[in-house]
mmCIF file of C-alpha atoms in Angstrom:
data_model
loop_
_atom_site.group_PDB
_atom_site.id
_atom_site.type_symbol
_atom_site.label_atom_id
_atom_site.label_comp_id
_atom_site.label_asym_id
_atom_site.label_seq_id
_atom_site.Cartn_x
_atom_site.Cartn_y
_atom_site.Cartn_z
ATOM 1 C CA MET A 71 64.887 65.842 89.642
ATOM 2 C CA LYS A 72 67.156 64.488 86.899
ATOM 3 C CA ASN A 73 65.791 60.959 87.376
ATOM 4 C CA THR A 74 62.210 62.224 87.102
ATOM 5 C CA SER A 75 63.053 64.100 83.895
ATOM 6 C CA ILE A 76 64.602 60.976 82.361
ATOM 7 C CA ILE A 77 61.509 58.889 83.134
ATOM 8 C CA ILE A 78 59.162 61.557 81.721
ATOM 9 C CA TYR A 79 61.278 61.786 78.559
ATOM 10 C CA ILE A 80 61.151 58.011 78.038
ATOM 11 C CA LEU A 81 57.384 57.929 78.526
ATOM 12 C CA LEU A 82 56.953 60.736 75.985
ATOM 13 C CA LEU A 83 59.038 58.815 73.453
ATOM 14 C CA LEU A 84 56.934 55.709 74.010
ATOM 15 C CA GLY A 85 53.759 57.701 73.495
ATOM 16 C CA VAL A 86 55.003 59.210 70.239
ATOM 17 C CA PHE A 87 56.065 55.873 68.759
ATOM 18 C CA SER A 88 52.970 54.001 69.930
ATOM 19 C CA SER A 89 50.688 56.483 68.182
ATOM 20 C CA THR A 90 52.599 56.545 64.892
ATOM 21 C CA GLN A 91 50.521 55.419 61.912
ATOM 22 C CA ILE A 92 52.157 52.619 59.913
ATOM 23 C CA ARG A 93 51.021 50.200 57.259
ATOM 24 C CA ALA A 94 51.301 46.356 57.275
ATOM 25 C CA GLN A 95 51.213 43.160 59.279
ATOM 26 C CA ASP A 96 54.130 41.215 60.729
ATOM 27 C CA VAL A 97 55.013 37.935 62.428
ATOM 28 C CA HIS A 98 54.099 38.120 66.124
ATOM 29 C CA PHE A 99 53.465 35.830 69.106
ATOM 30 C CA SER A 100 51.015 36.011 71.998
ATOM 31 C CA GLN A 101 53.349 34.494 74.631
ATOM 32 C CA ILE A 102 55.762 37.340 74.105
ATOM 33 C CA GLN A 103 57.953 36.688 77.147
ATOM 34 C CA ALA A 104 58.765 33.193 75.825
ATOM 35 C CA SER A 105 60.583 34.693 72.832
ATOM 36 C CA PRO A 106 62.690 37.568 74.200
ATOM 37 C CA LEU A 107 64.657 38.335 71.029
ATOM 38 C CA THR A 108 61.591 38.653 68.803
ATOM 39 C CA LEU A 109 60.088 40.963 71.418
ATOM 40 C CA ASN A 110 62.993 43.411 71.663
ATOM 41 C CA SER A 111 66.602 43.315 70.480
ATOM 42 C CA ALA A 112 67.616 45.043 73.747
ATOM 43 C CA ASN A 113 66.684 41.805 75.571
ATOM 44 C CA THR A 114 69.748 40.111 74.068
ATOM 45 C CA GLY A 115 71.880 38.819 76.942
ATOM 46 C CA ASP A 116 69.525 40.272 79.571
ATOM 47 C CA PHE A 117 69.152 37.284 81.892
ATOM 48 C CA VAL A 118 70.831 35.610 84.855
ATOM 49 C CA GLY A 119 73.068 32.836 83.558
ATOM 50 C CA GLU A 120 75.685 32.117 80.910
ATOM 51 C CA TRP A 121 73.533 31.357 77.863
ATOM 52 C CA ARG A 122 69.873 31.066 76.858
ATOM 53 C CA LEU A 123 68.056 28.980 74.262
ATOM 54 C CA ALA A 124 64.447 29.805 73.377
ATOM 55 C CA ASN A 125 61.902 28.350 70.971
ATOM 56 C CA ILE A 126 58.288 29.306 70.377
ATOM 57 C CA TYR A 127 55.844 27.668 67.942
ATOM 58 C CA ARG A 128 52.366 28.727 66.867
ATOM 59 C CA SER A 129 49.812 26.939 64.699
ATOM 60 C CA GLN A 130 46.517 28.721 64.065
ATOM 61 C CA TRP A 131 43.317 28.252 62.085
ATOM 62 C CA ALA A 132 43.705 24.458 62.052
ATOM 63 C CA SER A 133 40.116 24.112 60.817
ATOM 64 C CA ILE A 134 41.251 25.134 57.322
ATOM 65 C CA SER A 135 43.095 22.670 55.096
ATOM 66 C CA THR A 136 46.559 24.077 55.832
ATOM 67 C CA PRO A 137 47.035 25.996 59.107
ATOM 68 C CA PHE A 138 49.162 29.117 59.453
ATOM 69 C CA ILE A 139 52.476 28.332 61.161
ATOM 70 C CA SER A 140 54.964 30.626 62.895
ATOM 71 C CA ASP A 141 58.163 29.560 64.618
ATOM 72 C CA GLY A 142 60.849 31.504 66.469
ATOM 73 C CA PHE A 143 64.229 30.169 67.604
ATOM 74 C CA SER A 144 66.937 32.139 69.385
ATOM 75 C CA TYR A 145 70.247 31.678 71.170
ATOM 76 C CA ASP A 146 71.991 34.399 73.152
ATOM 77 C CA ARG A 147 74.691 34.736 75.752
ATOM 78 C CA GLN A 148 76.799 37.315 77.569
ATOM 79 C CA PHE A 149 80.277 38.501 76.602
ATOM 80 C CA ASN A 150 82.756 40.626 78.517
ATOM 81 C CA LEU A 151 84.077 43.618 76.577
ATOM 82 C CA LYS A 152 86.374 46.036 78.404
ATOM 83 C CA GLY A 153 84.574 45.514 81.708
ATOM 84 C CA LYS A 154 81.110 45.702 80.136
ATOM 85 C CA THR A 155 78.827 42.677 79.840
ATOM 86 C CA ILE A 156 77.265 42.868 76.391
ATOM 87 C CA GLY A 157 74.745 40.492 74.893
ATOM 88 C CA GLY A 158 75.097 38.699 71.575
ATOM 89 C CA GLY A 159 73.027 36.080 69.821
ATOM 90 C CA LEU A 160 71.150 34.774 66.807
ATOM 91 C CA LEU A 161 67.438 34.820 65.987
ATOM 92 C CA PHE A 162 65.629 32.742 63.347
ATOM 93 C CA VAL A 163 61.970 33.338 62.464
ATOM 94 C CA HIS A 164 59.847 31.212 60.132
ATOM 95 C CA ASP A 165 56.305 32.009 59.002
ATOM 96 C CA GLN A 166 54.052 30.188 56.531
ATOM 97 C CA ALA A 167 50.634 31.411 55.460
ATOM 98 C CA GLY A 168 48.379 28.425 54.828
ATOM 99 C CA ASP A 169 47.396 27.276 51.342
ATOM 100 C CA ALA A 170 48.942 30.337 49.745
ATOM 101 C CA ARG A 171 52.282 29.139 51.113
ATOM 102 C CA ILE A 172 53.686 32.605 51.378
ATOM 103 C CA MET A 173 56.770 31.677 53.374
ATOM 104 C CA VAL A 174 59.071 34.041 55.253
ATOM 105 C CA ASN A 175 62.431 33.039 56.754
ATOM 106 C CA LYS A 176 64.557 35.550 58.647
ATOM 107 C CA LEU A 177 67.972 35.207 60.254
ATOM 108 C CA PHE A 178 69.274 38.002 62.502
ATOM 109 C CA ALA A 179 72.460 38.707 64.411
ATOM 110 C CA SER A 180 71.406 40.415 67.653
ATOM 111 C CA VAL A 181 73.499 42.544 70.036
ATOM 112 C CA ALA A 182 72.711 44.662 73.091
ATOM 113 C CA TYR A 183 74.819 47.081 75.119
ATOM 114 C CA PRO A 184 74.087 48.116 78.726
ATOM 115 C CA LEU A 185 74.199 51.720 79.930
ATOM 116 C CA ASN A 186 73.994 52.676 83.615
ATOM 117 C CA PHE A 187 73.098 56.234 84.562
ATOM 118 C CA LEU A 188 72.134 57.482 88.024
ATOM 119 C CA LYS A 189 70.925 54.011 89.116
ATOM 120 C CA ASN A 190 68.915 53.658 85.904
ATOM 121 C CA ASP A 191 69.704 50.586 83.809
ATOM 122 C CA PHE A 192 69.349 51.051 80.050
ATOM 123 C CA ARG A 193 69.976 48.531 77.287
ATOM 124 C CA VAL A 194 70.285 49.446 73.619
ATOM 125 C CA GLY A 195 69.816 46.669 71.085
ATOM 126 C CA LEU A 196 70.329 46.154 67.365
ATOM 127 C CA GLN A 197 69.369 43.322 65.030
ATOM 128 C CA LEU A 198 70.680 43.047 61.483
ATOM 129 C CA GLY A 199 69.659 40.229 59.211
ATOM 130 C CA VAL A 200 68.459 38.883 55.934
ATOM 131 C CA ALA A 201 64.940 37.788 54.999
ATOM 132 C CA TYR A 202 63.931 35.373 52.263
ATOM 133 C CA ASN A 203 60.313 35.291 51.110
ATOM 134 C CA THR A 204 58.923 32.653 48.774
ATOM 135 C CA LEU A 205 55.556 32.410 47.057
ATOM 136 C CA ASN A 206 53.914 29.236 45.784
ATOM 137 C CA GLN A 207 52.132 30.229 42.578
ATOM 138 C CA ASP A 208 50.329 26.900 42.287
ATOM 139 C CA LEU A 209 47.113 28.759 43.074
ATOM 140 C CA THR A 210 44.132 30.072 41.182
ATOM 141 C CA PHE A 211 43.718 33.758 40.421
ATOM 142 C CA PRO A 212 40.631 35.785 39.350
ATOM 143 C CA ASN A 213 41.713 35.626 35.692
ATOM 144 C CA GLN A 214 41.500 31.816 35.850
ATOM 145 C CA PHE A 215 37.779 31.741 36.518
ATOM 146 C CA ASN A 216 36.107 29.808 33.704
ATOM 147 C CA GLN A 217 32.768 31.404 32.853
ATOM 148 C CA ALA A 218 31.671 28.308 30.914
ATOM 149 C CA THR A 219 32.097 25.908 33.822
ATOM 150 C CA GLY A 220 31.480 28.358 36.660
ATOM 151 C CA ALA A 221 34.699 27.243 38.407
ATOM 152 C CA PHE A 222 38.381 28.130 38.576
ATOM 153 C CA ASP A 223 40.651 26.394 36.055
ATOM 154 C CA ALA A 224 44.349 26.255 37.012
ATOM 155 C CA SER A 225 45.295 25.369 33.425
ATOM 156 C CA LEU A 226 44.305 28.864 32.236
ATOM 157 C CA PRO A 227 47.001 31.603 32.270
ATOM 158 C CA ASN A 228 46.863 33.638 35.473
ATOM 159 C CA GLU A 229 48.198 36.791 33.745
ATOM 160 C CA GLU A 230 50.146 37.639 36.905
ATOM 161 C CA ALA A 231 53.756 38.833 36.470
ATOM 162 C CA LEU A 232 55.053 37.624 39.836
ATOM 163 C CA ASP A 233 58.469 36.450 40.979
ATOM 164 C CA ASP A 234 58.714 33.283 43.062
ATOM 165 C CA SER A 235 60.911 34.850 45.760
ATOM 166 C CA ALA A 236 62.192 38.060 47.299
ATOM 167 C CA ILE A 237 65.285 38.632 49.432
ATOM 168 C CA TYR A 238 66.062 41.748 51.447
ATOM 169 C CA LEU A 239 68.025 43.124 54.393
ATOM 170 C CA ASP A 240 66.150 43.968 57.584
ATOM 171 C CA ALA A 241 67.061 45.992 60.681
ATOM 172 C CA ASN A 242 65.449 46.276 64.127
ATOM 173 C CA VAL A 243 66.410 48.452 67.099
ATOM 174 C CA GLY A 244 65.307 48.382 70.711
ATOM 175 C CA LEU A 245 65.648 50.148 74.044
ATOM 176 C CA THR A 246 64.793 49.017 77.573
ATOM 177 C CA TRP A 247 64.897 50.857 80.874
ATOM 178 C CA GLN A 248 64.553 49.537 84.407
ATOM 179 C CA ARG A 249 65.362 50.643 87.924
ATOM 180 C CA LYS A 250 64.984 48.947 91.277
ATOM 181 C CA ILE A 251 62.959 51.071 93.689
ATOM 182 C CA LYS A 252 62.837 49.235 97.012
ATOM 183 C CA ARG A 253 60.684 46.134 96.323
ATOM 184 C CA ILE A 254 59.468 47.293 92.899
ATOM 185 C CA THR A 255 61.456 47.108 89.642
ATOM 186 C CA PRO A 256 59.645 48.833 86.749
ATOM 187 C CA LYS A 257 60.712 48.035 83.175
ATOM 188 C CA ILE A 258 59.820 49.760 79.917
ATOM 189 C CA GLY A 259 60.723 48.510 76.460
ATOM 190 C CA LEU A 260 60.493 50.222 73.082
ATOM 191 C CA ALA A 261 61.255 48.432 69.809
ATOM 192 C CA ILE A 262 61.225 49.588 66.199
ATOM 193 C CA TYR A 263 61.164 46.903 63.496
ATOM 194 C CA HIS A 264 62.070 47.294 59.792
ATOM 195 C CA LEU A 265 63.974 50.482 60.521
ATOM 196 C CA ASN A 266 65.415 50.487 56.992
ATOM 197 C CA VAL A 267 61.923 50.123 55.409
ATOM 198 C CA PRO A 268 63.095 47.312 53.086
ATOM 199 C CA LYS A 269 61.713 46.753 49.611
ATOM 200 C CA VAL A 270 59.568 43.603 49.670
ATOM 201 C CA SER A 271 57.817 42.778 46.437
ATOM 202 C CA TYR A 272 57.082 39.826 44.192
ATOM 203 C CA ASN A 273 56.901 42.080 41.142
ATOM 204 C CA ASN A 274 58.632 45.159 39.784
ATOM 205 C CA THR A 275 56.822 47.665 41.984
ATOM 206 C CA SER A 276 58.598 49.635 44.711
ATOM 207 C CA GLU A 277 56.417 48.379 47.560
ATOM 208 C CA ARG A 278 58.176 48.515 50.926
ATOM 209 C CA LEU A 279 57.705 46.953 54.340
ATOM 210 C CA PRO A 280 56.825 49.814 56.696
ATOM 211 C CA ILE A 281 58.076 50.337 60.227
ATOM 212 C CA ARG A 282 56.360 48.539 63.114
ATOM 213 C CA SER A 283 56.504 49.941 66.659
ATOM 214 C CA MET A 284 56.146 48.135 69.978
ATOM 215 C CA VAL A 285 55.807 49.289 73.586
ATOM 216 C CA ASN A 286 56.100 46.922 76.563
ATOM 217 C CA VAL A 287 55.552 48.158 80.142
ATOM 218 C CA GLY A 288 55.694 46.084 83.324
ATOM 219 C CA PHE A 289 57.072 45.911 86.834
ATOM 220 C CA LYS A 290 58.225 43.217 89.223
ATOM 221 C CA TRP A 291 56.908 43.576 92.766
ATOM 222 C CA ASP A 292 58.636 41.477 95.414
ATOM 223 C CA VAL A 293 55.714 41.030 97.811
ATOM 224 C CA ASN A 294 58.046 39.268 100.259
ATOM 225 C CA ASP A 295 61.163 37.100 100.105
ATOM 226 C CA GLN A 296 59.261 34.266 98.384
ATOM 227 C CA ILE A 297 56.396 35.742 96.342
ATOM 228 C CA TYR A 298 56.644 38.154 93.456
ATOM 229 C CA VAL A 299 54.056 39.631 91.066
ATOM 230 C CA TYR A 300 54.805 40.827 87.533
ATOM 231 C CA PRO A 301 51.944 42.656 85.728
ATOM 232 C CA ASP A 302 52.715 43.837 82.196
ATOM 233 C CA LEU A 303 51.223 45.548 79.168
ATOM 234 C CA TYR A 304 52.180 45.129 75.504
ATOM 235 C CA MET A 305 51.113 47.162 72.475
ATOM 236 C CA THR A 306 52.216 46.942 68.851
ATOM 237 C CA PHE A 307 51.111 48.898 65.782
ATOM 238 C CA HIS A 308 51.630 48.030 62.123
ATOM 239 C CA ALA A 309 49.512 49.935 59.600
ATOM 240 C CA LYS A 310 45.826 49.249 60.334
ATOM 241 C CA ALA A 311 46.786 46.188 62.393
ATOM 242 C CA SER A 312 47.227 46.559 66.139
ATOM 243 C CA GLU A 313 47.579 44.229 69.101
ATOM 244 C CA PHE A 314 47.140 44.817 72.805
ATOM 245 C CA LEU A 315 48.075 42.323 75.541
ATOM 246 C CA MET A 316 47.456 42.876 79.254
ATOM 247 C CA GLY A 317 48.174 40.401 82.027
ATOM 248 C CA GLY A 318 50.899 39.213 84.357
ATOM 249 C CA GLN A 319 52.481 36.446 86.388
ATOM 250 C CA VAL A 320 52.761 35.395 90.000
ATOM 251 C CA GLY A 321 55.900 33.552 91.098
ATOM 252 C CA TYR A 322 56.929 31.639 94.190
ATOM 253 C CA LEU A 323 60.568 31.095 95.158
ATOM 254 C CA LEU A 324 61.144 27.625 96.562
ATOM 255 C CA GLY A 325 63.591 26.601 99.215
ATOM 256 C CA GLU A 326 65.976 23.673 98.851
ATOM 257 C CA ASN A 327 64.298 20.617 97.350
ATOM 258 C CA SER A 328 65.243 17.296 95.776
ATOM 259 C CA PHE A 329 63.961 18.371 92.326
ATOM 260 C CA GLY A 330 66.428 21.232 91.968
ATOM 261 C CA MET A 331 63.581 23.688 91.361
ATOM 262 C CA GLU A 332 64.312 27.334 92.041
ATOM 263 C CA SER A 333 60.800 28.724 91.551
ATOM 264 C CA ILE A 334 57.384 28.148 90.003
ATOM 265 C CA TYR A 335 55.137 30.694 88.334
ATOM 266 C CA ALA A 336 51.764 31.021 86.638
ATOM 267 C CA GLY A 337 49.865 33.774 84.902
ATOM 268 C CA GLY A 338 47.858 34.842 81.917
ATOM 269 C CA SER A 339 46.778 37.691 79.714
ATOM 270 C CA VAL A 340 43.999 38.817 77.408
ATOM 271 C CA ARG A 341 44.538 39.912 73.823
ATOM 272 C CA ASN A 342 42.673 42.371 71.672
ATOM 273 C CA GLY A 343 43.224 45.196 69.227
ATOM 274 C CA VAL A 344 43.176 48.828 70.206
ATOM 275 C CA SER A 345 39.954 49.243 68.216
ATOM 276 C CA ARG A 346 38.431 45.746 68.530
ATOM 277 C CA ASN A 347 37.040 43.449 71.218
ATOM 278 C CA THR A 348 38.981 40.846 73.176
ATOM 279 C CA ASP A 349 39.633 37.820 70.981
ATOM 280 C CA ALA A 350 41.841 35.490 73.061
ATOM 281 C CA ALA A 351 43.056 34.515 76.506
ATOM 282 C CA ILE A 352 46.588 33.204 77.084
ATOM 283 C CA PHE A 353 47.613 31.139 80.107
ATOM 284 C CA THR A 354 51.148 30.365 81.252
ATOM 285 C CA VAL A 355 52.624 28.027 83.852
ATOM 286 C CA GLY A 356 56.280 27.230 84.355
ATOM 287 C CA ALA A 357 59.196 26.421 86.617
ATOM 288 C CA LYS A 358 62.831 27.411 86.885
ATOM 289 C CA PHE A 359 65.427 24.737 87.589
ATOM 290 C CA ASN A 360 68.890 25.290 89.062
ATOM 291 C CA ASP A 361 70.487 28.225 87.173
#
């Protein structure tokens, strides 16, 4: 009865946070499992092995003169603290918005602590870091439209009182829960980004970066000793922006082989917004070697 109450409580929390109205966009990736620390700070150190290095790169809208670029790089490992295996690591995120060259660089220290309760495995994560935003003002603004020529003139004053950069502290928190139930291991993740609602502005206004919420639900089903299936669902909300990913993976555990391969897997997902049509399909294929 206690276990059932815990699960119901977690699901209620996820529902509350996933329906919260918030207000802005944020750096995000479609292959979310390939960047565990940008997905959820509670994922820090949550893997089999001694250390983990991850990198994810995205270039979009290449048809325009300067594509939008996002890059995530993380390193994490496990540490023993008084009999507890905690996770610690670093996360670096870079984002550049095309011709406007609005550039964001973030560096986080990430930690996670495991909690075990009645065969339920919880992980609580925290990320603290600094963000540095820069703005290239070598652009044209509405005030630089020359009525005489019918074109924009960069030599005219733009009449915009903007700073070239902004620096601020940022904080993210996360929680994951999982429990092995015979051949099925469900996992639920909840993450809250920009918990401190930092002030982010290129002028003297008090504009702030609002909170973003994320919910990730999935389960691993060991069909037999060699095949497993992992369907999952991901939702994130940030102001009027929302993203919804649904898909999964199928994996096959290999026996001894000369390539040192432990397993192979493949899968995919579809992406849309909660209030818009499907706009992309994502496919994944991979292999695990040795450890």
